[in-house]
Amino acid sequence: MVRIGVLVSGRGSNLQAIIDSIKEGKLEAEIGLVISDNRNATALERCRKAGVDHTVIERRSFSSKADFERSLADSLKGRGTQLVVLAGFMRILGPDFLSSFPQRVINIHPSLIPAFQGLEAQKQAVEFGAKVSGCTVHIVDESVDAGPVIIQAVVPVKPEDTPETLSDRILSYEHRILPQTIQWFSEGRVQVEGRKVVVKGAKYGTLPVNPALEKF
Ligand code: GAR
């Protein structure tokens, strides 16, 4: 069992996937706290419905980024957080936060990094004319959307795709690879050596998801 803290900024569909996977008994994790940096996030409504503890910590309440990050870290530590999950959290975290949870902050990004980092990754893929894209769960370091990769899922990009249709196709895999990754942490199977992450006992060499999904 791993105790997680989840940071969100908006819709919260990845948070919902985590909540549902726990409820279905597939994911052995407990959500200690959800923090939103946006008081209007739909994710907060999902927390209320599911009875998950949540709070709002907004950047504008602090004079410096360091103070904001310290508040986030203190709140998460206060709930015994072992793993921090960025699930649609649209801010870049700096060393003040990351040093509180070394190699224990993960992020979901809607592209096959290092392609299409930053905002509107799905729109970038469509406009670039890429023929495949996907999503990645990675360890967060001080780079932006470029930390060590844990798992990636590949989806096709079709000629008729819009950013919205591609986003939907990618999202269906986001909702599987993020809970799967948390489960691997819960089982103590994630080994990070420099840029290389290996999930002990996982089946590699399968597509569209590498390493292969297990229960998700
Ligand atoms: C997801 O597509 C996630 O991959 C993306 O924001 C969306 C949040 O959706 N994150 C990033 O682009 C981070 N760079 P959700 O709020 O419904 O989970």
PDB file of C-alpha atoms and ligand atoms in Angstrom:
ATOM      1  CA  MET A   1       0.000   0.000   0.000  1.00  0.00           C
ATOM      2  CA  VAL A   2       1.310   3.441  -0.904  1.00  0.00           C
ATOM      3  CA  ARG A   3      -0.034   6.716   0.447  1.00  0.00           C
ATOM      4  CA  ILE A   4      -0.294   9.263  -2.333  1.00  0.00           C
ATOM      5  CA  GLY A   5      -0.855  12.988  -2.623  1.00  0.00           C
ATOM      6  CA  VAL A   6      -2.371  14.183  -5.897  1.00  0.00           C
ATOM      7  CA  LEU A   7      -1.861  17.648  -7.373  1.00  0.00           C
ATOM      8  CA  VAL A   8      -4.451  18.873  -9.869  1.00  0.00           C
ATOM      9  CA  SER A   9      -5.379  22.059 -11.704  1.00  0.00           C
ATOM     10  CA  GLY A  10      -8.500  21.314 -13.734  1.00  0.00           C
ATOM     11  CA  ARG A  11     -10.876  18.641 -14.966  1.00  0.00           C
ATOM     12  CA  GLY A  12      -9.474  15.789 -12.870  1.00  0.00           C
ATOM     13  CA  SER A  13     -10.243  12.825 -15.135  1.00  0.00           C
ATOM     14  CA  ASN A  14      -6.901  11.219 -14.238  1.00  0.00           C
ATOM     15  CA  LEU A  15      -7.679  11.739 -10.557  1.00  0.00           C
ATOM     16  CA  GLN A  16     -11.036  10.036 -11.220  1.00  0.00           C
ATOM     17  CA  ALA A  17      -9.245   7.076 -12.814  1.00  0.00           C
ATOM     18  CA  ILE A  18      -7.153   6.730  -9.638  1.00  0.00           C
ATOM     19  CA  ILE A  19     -10.228   6.962  -7.398  1.00  0.00           C
ATOM     20  CA  ASP A  20     -12.083   4.381  -9.520  1.00  0.00           C
ATOM     21  CA  SER A  21      -9.120   1.970  -9.650  1.00  0.00           C
ATOM     22  CA  ILE A  22      -8.849   2.072  -5.853  1.00  0.00           C
ATOM     23  CA  LYS A  23     -12.601   1.494  -5.513  1.00  0.00           C
ATOM     24  CA  GLU A  24     -12.466  -1.444  -7.924  1.00  0.00           C
ATOM     25  CA  GLY A  25      -9.697  -3.016  -5.827  1.00  0.00           C
ATOM     26  CA  LYS A  26      -7.149  -2.926  -8.661  1.00  0.00           C
ATOM     27  CA  LEU A  27      -4.993  -0.198  -7.143  1.00  0.00           C
ATOM     28  CA  GLU A  28      -3.575  -0.657  -3.651  1.00  0.00           C
ATOM     29  CA  ALA A  29      -3.139   2.970  -2.688  1.00  0.00           C
ATOM     30  CA  GLU A  30      -4.709   5.526  -0.419  1.00  0.00           C
ATOM     31  CA  ILE A  31      -5.191   9.136  -1.304  1.00  0.00           C
ATOM     32  CA  GLY A  32      -3.993  11.173   1.693  1.00  0.00           C
ATOM     33  CA  LEU A  33      -4.745  14.529   0.121  1.00  0.00           C
ATOM     34  CA  VAL A  34      -5.654  16.164  -3.178  1.00  0.00           C
ATOM     35  CA  ILE A  35      -4.350  19.707  -3.652  1.00  0.00           C
ATOM     36  CA  SER A  36      -5.648  22.010  -6.374  1.00  0.00           C
ATOM     37  CA  ASP A  37      -3.892  25.240  -7.294  1.00  0.00           C
ATOM     38  CA  ASN A  38      -7.191  26.416  -8.786  1.00  0.00           C
ATOM     39  CA  ARG A  39     -10.275  26.840  -6.617  1.00  0.00           C
ATOM     40  CA  ASN A  40     -12.592  26.326  -9.617  1.00  0.00           C
ATOM     41  CA  ALA A  41     -11.144  22.962 -10.680  1.00  0.00           C
ATOM     42  CA  THR A  42     -13.750  20.285 -11.496  1.00  0.00           C
ATOM     43  CA  ALA A  43     -11.350  17.887  -9.791  1.00  0.00           C
ATOM     44  CA  LEU A  44     -12.491  19.312  -6.431  1.00  0.00           C
ATOM     45  CA  GLU A  45     -16.089  18.318  -7.205  1.00  0.00           C
ATOM     46  CA  ARG A  46     -14.875  14.773  -7.872  1.00  0.00           C
ATOM     47  CA  CYS A  47     -13.181  14.758  -4.430  1.00  0.00           C
ATOM     48  CA  ARG A  48     -16.379  15.888  -2.716  1.00  0.00           C
ATOM     49  CA  LYS A  49     -18.366  13.149  -4.465  1.00  0.00           C
ATOM     50  CA  ALA A  50     -15.838  10.442  -3.608  1.00  0.00           C
ATOM     51  CA  GLY A  51     -15.212  11.624  -0.035  1.00  0.00           C
ATOM     52  CA  VAL A  52     -11.533  12.312  -0.706  1.00  0.00           C
ATOM     53  CA  ASP A  53      -9.744  14.931   1.429  1.00  0.00           C
ATOM     54  CA  HIS A  54      -8.868  17.965  -0.614  1.00  0.00           C
ATOM     55  CA  THR A  55      -7.654  21.513  -0.284  1.00  0.00           C
ATOM     56  CA  VAL A  56      -6.891  24.538  -2.440  1.00  0.00           C
ATOM     57  CA  ILE A  57      -3.451  26.153  -2.354  1.00  0.00           C
ATOM     58  CA  GLU A  58      -3.145  28.965  -4.876  1.00  0.00           C
ATOM     59  CA  ARG A  59       0.099  30.501  -6.078  1.00  0.00           C
ATOM     60  CA  ARG A  60      -1.261  34.020  -5.693  1.00  0.00           C
ATOM     61  CA  SER A  61      -1.583  33.558  -1.916  1.00  0.00           C
ATOM     62  CA  PHE A  62       2.223  33.553  -1.622  1.00  0.00           C
ATOM     63  CA  SER A  63       4.785  36.212  -2.425  1.00  0.00           C
ATOM     64  CA  SER A  64       7.343  33.715  -3.719  1.00  0.00           C
ATOM     65  CA  LYS A  65       7.336  30.422  -5.580  1.00  0.00           C
ATOM     66  CA  ALA A  66       9.501  28.953  -2.811  1.00  0.00           C
ATOM     67  CA  ASP A  67       6.860  29.773  -0.164  1.00  0.00           C
ATOM     68  CA  PHE A  68       4.106  28.310  -2.360  1.00  0.00           C
ATOM     69  CA  GLU A  69       6.074  25.105  -2.863  1.00  0.00           C
ATOM     70  CA  ARG A  70       6.900  24.861   0.836  1.00  0.00           C
ATOM     71  CA  SER A  71       3.203  25.066   1.632  1.00  0.00           C
ATOM     72  CA  LEU A  72       2.429  22.295  -0.880  1.00  0.00           C
ATOM     73  CA  ALA A  73       5.194  20.086   0.534  1.00  0.00           C
ATOM     74  CA  ASP A  74       4.223  20.714   4.171  1.00  0.00           C
ATOM     75  CA  SER A  75       0.578  19.847   3.491  1.00  0.00           C
ATOM     76  CA  LEU A  76       1.565  16.638   1.717  1.00  0.00           C
ATOM     77  CA  LYS A  77       4.106  15.652   4.391  1.00  0.00           C
ATOM     78  CA  GLY A  78       1.469  16.343   7.040  1.00  0.00           C
ATOM     79  CA  ARG A  79      -0.620  13.583   5.484  1.00  0.00           C
ATOM     80  CA  GLY A  80       2.228  11.072   5.325  1.00  0.00           C
ATOM     81  CA  THR A  81       2.576  11.267   1.536  1.00  0.00           C
ATOM     82  CA  GLN A  82       4.992   8.699   0.102  1.00  0.00           C
ATOM     83  CA  LEU A  83       4.389   9.405  -3.589  1.00  0.00           C
ATOM     84  CA  VAL A  84       3.282  12.672  -5.217  1.00  0.00           C
ATOM     85  CA  VAL A  85       1.187  12.305  -8.377  1.00  0.00           C
ATOM     86  CA  LEU A  86       0.832  15.248 -10.759  1.00  0.00           C
ATOM     87  CA  ALA A  87      -2.463  14.581 -12.513  1.00  0.00           C
ATOM     88  CA  GLY A  88      -3.042  17.536 -14.810  1.00  0.00           C
ATOM     89  CA  PHE A  89      -1.132  19.914 -12.521  1.00  0.00           C
ATOM     90  CA  MET A  90      -0.197  22.779 -14.805  1.00  0.00           C
ATOM     91  CA  ARG A  91       2.759  24.262 -12.920  1.00  0.00           C
ATOM     92  CA  ILE A  92       6.470  23.605 -12.982  1.00  0.00           C
ATOM     93  CA  LEU A  93       7.778  22.499  -9.604  1.00  0.00           C
ATOM     94  CA  GLY A  94      11.231  23.640  -8.552  1.00  0.00           C
ATOM     95  CA  PRO A  95      13.981  22.262  -6.354  1.00  0.00           C
ATOM     96  CA  ASP A  96      12.329  23.445  -3.133  1.00  0.00           C
ATOM     97  CA  PHE A  97       9.471  21.037  -3.699  1.00  0.00           C
ATOM     98  CA  LEU A  98      11.290  18.201  -5.461  1.00  0.00           C
ATOM     99  CA  SER A  99      13.967  17.887  -2.764  1.00  0.00           C
ATOM    100  CA  SER A 100      11.194  17.076  -0.257  1.00  0.00           C
ATOM    101  CA  PHE A 101      10.226  13.947  -2.251  1.00  0.00           C
ATOM    102  CA  PRO A 102      13.375  12.711  -4.024  1.00  0.00           C
ATOM    103  CA  GLN A 103      12.423  10.543  -7.030  1.00  0.00           C
ATOM    104  CA  ARG A 104       8.928  10.277  -5.612  1.00  0.00           C
ATOM    105  CA  VAL A 105       7.099  12.778  -7.817  1.00  0.00           C
ATOM    106  CA  ILE A 106       5.510  11.450 -11.005  1.00  0.00           C
ATOM    107  CA  ASN A 107       3.716  13.229 -13.835  1.00  0.00           C
ATOM    108  CA  ILE A 108       1.439  12.198 -16.698  1.00  0.00           C
ATOM    109  CA  HIS A 109       2.073  13.996 -19.987  1.00  0.00           C
ATOM    110  CA  PRO A 110      -0.017  13.592 -23.181  1.00  0.00           C
ATOM    111  CA  SER A 111       2.812  12.843 -25.625  1.00  0.00           C
ATOM    112  CA  LEU A 112       5.678  10.450 -26.130  1.00  0.00           C
ATOM    113  CA  ILE A 113       8.342  12.590 -24.487  1.00  0.00           C
ATOM    114  CA  PRO A 114      10.742  14.074 -25.517  1.00  0.00           C
ATOM    115  CA  ALA A 115       8.341  14.881 -28.389  1.00  0.00           C
ATOM    116  CA  PHE A 116       5.796  17.642 -27.785  1.00  0.00           C
ATOM    117  CA  GLN A 117       6.739  18.830 -24.323  1.00  0.00           C
ATOM    118  CA  GLY A 118       4.921  21.706 -22.672  1.00  0.00           C
ATOM    119  CA  LEU A 119       1.393  22.942 -23.282  1.00  0.00           C
ATOM    120  CA  GLU A 120      -1.123  21.575 -25.820  1.00  0.00           C
ATOM    121  CA  ALA A 121       0.931  18.502 -26.636  1.00  0.00           C
ATOM    122  CA  GLN A 122      -1.913  16.907 -28.606  1.00  0.00           C
ATOM    123  CA  LYS A 123      -2.351  20.028 -30.771  1.00  0.00           C
ATOM    124  CA  GLN A 124       1.417  20.081 -31.347  1.00  0.00           C
ATOM    125  CA  ALA A 125       1.285  16.428 -32.539  1.00  0.00           C
ATOM    126  CA  VAL A 126      -1.613  17.099 -34.956  1.00  0.00           C
ATOM    127  CA  GLU A 127       0.003  20.252 -36.354  1.00  0.00           C
ATOM    128  CA  PHE A 128       3.389  18.584 -36.732  1.00  0.00           C
ATOM    129  CA  GLY A 129       1.799  15.793 -38.761  1.00  0.00           C
ATOM    130  CA  ALA A 130       3.071  13.039 -36.455  1.00  0.00           C
ATOM    131  CA  LYS A 131       1.750   9.576 -37.293  1.00  0.00           C
ATOM    132  CA  VAL A 132       1.894   8.267 -33.738  1.00  0.00           C
ATOM    133  CA  SER A 133       1.661   9.975 -30.383  1.00  0.00           C
ATOM    134  CA  GLY A 134       0.660   8.824 -26.926  1.00  0.00           C
ATOM    135  CA  CYS A 135       1.279   9.479 -23.285  1.00  0.00           C
ATOM    136  CA  THR A 136       4.052   9.112 -20.760  1.00  0.00           C
ATOM    137  CA  VAL A 137       4.356   8.738 -17.013  1.00  0.00           C
ATOM    138  CA  HIS A 138       7.755   9.986 -15.870  1.00  0.00           C
ATOM    139  CA  ILE A 139       9.669  10.876 -12.755  1.00  0.00           C
ATOM    140  CA  VAL A 140       9.674  14.632 -12.276  1.00  0.00           C
ATOM    141  CA  ASP A 141      13.048  16.336 -12.146  1.00  0.00           C
ATOM    142  CA  GLU A 142      13.974  19.951 -12.732  1.00  0.00           C
ATOM    143  CA  SER A 143      13.529  19.673 -16.491  1.00  0.00           C
ATOM    144  CA  VAL A 144      10.105  20.310 -18.007  1.00  0.00           C
ATOM    145  CA  ASP A 145       8.318  17.132 -19.189  1.00  0.00           C
ATOM    146  CA  ALA A 146      11.670  15.404 -19.616  1.00  0.00           C
ATOM    147  CA  GLY A 147      12.363  13.337 -16.474  1.00  0.00           C
ATOM    148  CA  PRO A 148      13.100   9.577 -16.544  1.00  0.00           C
ATOM    149  CA  VAL A 149      10.350   7.622 -18.332  1.00  0.00           C
ATOM    150  CA  ILE A 150       8.458   4.901 -16.435  1.00  0.00           C
ATOM    151  CA  ILE A 151       5.864   3.888 -19.041  1.00  0.00           C
ATOM    152  CA  GLN A 152       4.632   5.072 -22.432  1.00  0.00           C
ATOM    153  CA  ALA A 153       1.549   4.178 -24.465  1.00  0.00           C
ATOM    154  CA  VAL A 154       1.417   4.702 -28.232  1.00  0.00           C
ATOM    155  CA  VAL A 155      -1.677   5.658 -30.227  1.00  0.00           C
ATOM    156  CA  PRO A 156      -2.063   6.352 -33.951  1.00  0.00           C
ATOM    157  CA  VAL A 157      -2.637   9.866 -35.251  1.00  0.00           C
ATOM    158  CA  LYS A 158      -5.166   9.796 -38.108  1.00  0.00           C
ATOM    159  CA  PRO A 159      -5.297  12.313 -40.988  1.00  0.00           C
ATOM    160  CA  GLU A 160      -8.743  13.467 -39.877  1.00  0.00           C
ATOM    161  CA  ASP A 161      -7.752  13.957 -36.228  1.00  0.00           C
ATOM    162  CA  THR A 162      -8.314  17.231 -34.446  1.00  0.00           C
ATOM    163  CA  PRO A 163      -6.549  18.047 -31.173  1.00  0.00           C
ATOM    164  CA  GLU A 164      -9.785  16.994 -29.451  1.00  0.00           C
ATOM    165  CA  THR A 165     -10.150  13.566 -31.095  1.00  0.00           C
ATOM    166  CA  LEU A 166      -6.474  12.811 -30.524  1.00  0.00           C
ATOM    167  CA  SER A 167      -6.761  13.974 -26.887  1.00  0.00           C
ATOM    168  CA  ASP A 168      -9.641  11.550 -26.307  1.00  0.00           C
ATOM    169  CA  ARG A 169      -7.678   8.633 -27.799  1.00  0.00           C
ATOM    170  CA  ILE A 170      -4.638   9.453 -25.679  1.00  0.00           C
ATOM    171  CA  LEU A 171      -6.718  10.040 -22.542  1.00  0.00           C
ATOM    172  CA  SER A 172      -8.118   6.508 -22.572  1.00  0.00           C
ATOM    173  CA  TYR A 173      -4.520   5.297 -22.104  1.00  0.00           C
ATOM    174  CA  GLU A 174      -3.623   7.996 -19.577  1.00  0.00           C
ATOM    175  CA  HIS A 175      -6.378   6.574 -17.399  1.00  0.00           C
ATOM    176  CA  ARG A 176      -4.681   3.170 -17.496  1.00  0.00           C
ATOM    177  CA  ILE A 177      -0.973   3.955 -17.317  1.00  0.00           C
ATOM    178  CA  LEU A 178      -1.221   6.346 -14.379  1.00  0.00           C
ATOM    179  CA  PRO A 179      -2.985   3.916 -11.986  1.00  0.00           C
ATOM    180  CA  GLN A 180      -0.699   1.134 -13.267  1.00  0.00           C
ATOM    181  CA  THR A 181       2.386   3.185 -12.373  1.00  0.00           C
ATOM    182  CA  ILE A 182       1.079   3.949  -8.886  1.00  0.00           C
ATOM    183  CA  GLN A 183       0.420   0.237  -8.397  1.00  0.00           C
ATOM    184  CA  TRP A 184       4.035  -0.519  -9.361  1.00  0.00           C
ATOM    185  CA  PHE A 185       5.224   1.945  -6.720  1.00  0.00           C
ATOM    186  CA  SER A 186       2.844   0.340  -4.244  1.00  0.00           C
ATOM    187  CA  GLU A 187       4.434  -3.039  -4.999  1.00  0.00           C
ATOM    188  CA  GLY A 188       7.932  -1.545  -4.592  1.00  0.00           C
ATOM    189  CA  ARG A 189       8.893  -2.527  -8.139  1.00  0.00           C
ATOM    190  CA  VAL A 190      10.116   0.798  -9.557  1.00  0.00           C
ATOM    191  CA  GLN A 191      13.908   1.114  -9.765  1.00  0.00           C
ATOM    192  CA  VAL A 192      15.457   4.379 -10.969  1.00  0.00           C
ATOM    193  CA  GLU A 193      19.052   4.418 -12.085  1.00  0.00           C
ATOM    194  CA  GLY A 194      19.965   7.736 -13.623  1.00  0.00           C
ATOM    195  CA  ARG A 195      17.711   8.163 -16.656  1.00  0.00           C
ATOM    196  CA  LYS A 196      16.703   4.505 -16.743  1.00  0.00           C
ATOM    197  CA  VAL A 197      13.660   3.262 -14.905  1.00  0.00           C
ATOM    198  CA  VAL A 198      13.041  -0.461 -14.700  1.00  0.00           C
ATOM    199  CA  VAL A 199       9.884  -2.025 -13.311  1.00  0.00           C
ATOM    200  CA  LYS A 200      10.944  -5.281 -11.707  1.00  0.00           C
ATOM    201  CA  GLY A 201       9.184  -8.305 -13.156  1.00  0.00           C
ATOM    202  CA  ALA A 202       7.347  -6.294 -15.838  1.00  0.00           C
ATOM    203  CA  LYS A 203       6.934  -7.614 -19.361  1.00  0.00           C
ATOM    204  CA  TYR A 204       8.842  -5.364 -21.785  1.00  0.00           C
ATOM    205  CA  GLY A 205       8.779  -5.344 -25.573  1.00  0.00           C
ATOM    206  CA  THR A 206       5.024  -5.123 -26.022  1.00  0.00           C
ATOM    207  CA  LEU A 207       3.119  -2.364 -27.809  1.00  0.00           C
ATOM    208  CA  PRO A 208       1.041  -0.165 -27.640  1.00  0.00           C
ATOM    209  CA  VAL A 209       2.002  -0.008 -23.969  1.00  0.00           C
ATOM    210  CA  ASN A 210       5.558  -0.550 -22.842  1.00  0.00           C
ATOM    211  CA  PRO A 211       6.081  -2.044 -20.286  1.00  0.00           C
ATOM    212  CA  ALA A 212       2.887  -4.102 -20.562  1.00  0.00           C
ATOM    213  CA  LEU A 213      -0.129  -3.233 -18.442  1.00  0.00           C
ATOM    214  CA  GLU A 214      -1.055  -5.801 -15.828  1.00  0.00           C
ATOM    215  CA  LYS A 215      -4.490  -5.286 -14.247  1.00  0.00           C
ATOM    216  CA  PHE A 216      -5.311  -1.946 -15.891  1.00  0.00           C
TER     217      PHE A 216
HETATM  218  C1  GAR B   1      -4.137  15.373 -19.223  1.00  0.00           C
HETATM  219  O1  GAR B   1      -4.253  15.139 -20.611  1.00  0.00           O
HETATM  220  C2  GAR B   1      -2.681  15.410 -18.798  1.00  0.00           C
HETATM  221  O2  GAR B   1      -1.888  14.477 -19.495  1.00  0.00           O
HETATM  222  C3  GAR B   1      -2.300  16.820 -19.165  1.00  0.00           C
HETATM  223  O3  GAR B   1      -3.409  17.603 -18.769  1.00  0.00           O
HETATM  224  C4  GAR B   1      -4.587  16.799 -18.875  1.00  0.00           C
HETATM  225  C5  GAR B   1      -5.315  16.835 -17.544  1.00  0.00           C
HETATM  226  O4  GAR B   1      -6.545  16.182 -17.627  1.00  0.00           O
HETATM  227  N1  GAR B   1      -1.111  17.238 -18.494  1.00  0.00           N
HETATM  228  C6  GAR B   1      -0.189  18.022 -19.044  1.00  0.00           C
HETATM  229  O5  GAR B   1      -0.290  18.498 -20.153  1.00  0.00           O
HETATM  230  C7  GAR B   1       1.025  18.294 -18.157  1.00  0.00           C
HETATM  231  N2  GAR B   1       2.106  18.833 -18.927  1.00  0.00           N
HETATM  232  P1  GAR B   1      -7.348  15.766 -16.335  1.00  0.00           P
HETATM  233  O6  GAR B   1      -7.396  17.025 -15.441  1.00  0.00           O
HETATM  234  O7  GAR B   1      -8.708  15.405 -16.838  1.00  0.00           O
HETATM  235  O8  GAR B   1      -6.629  14.635 -15.673  1.00  0.00           O
END
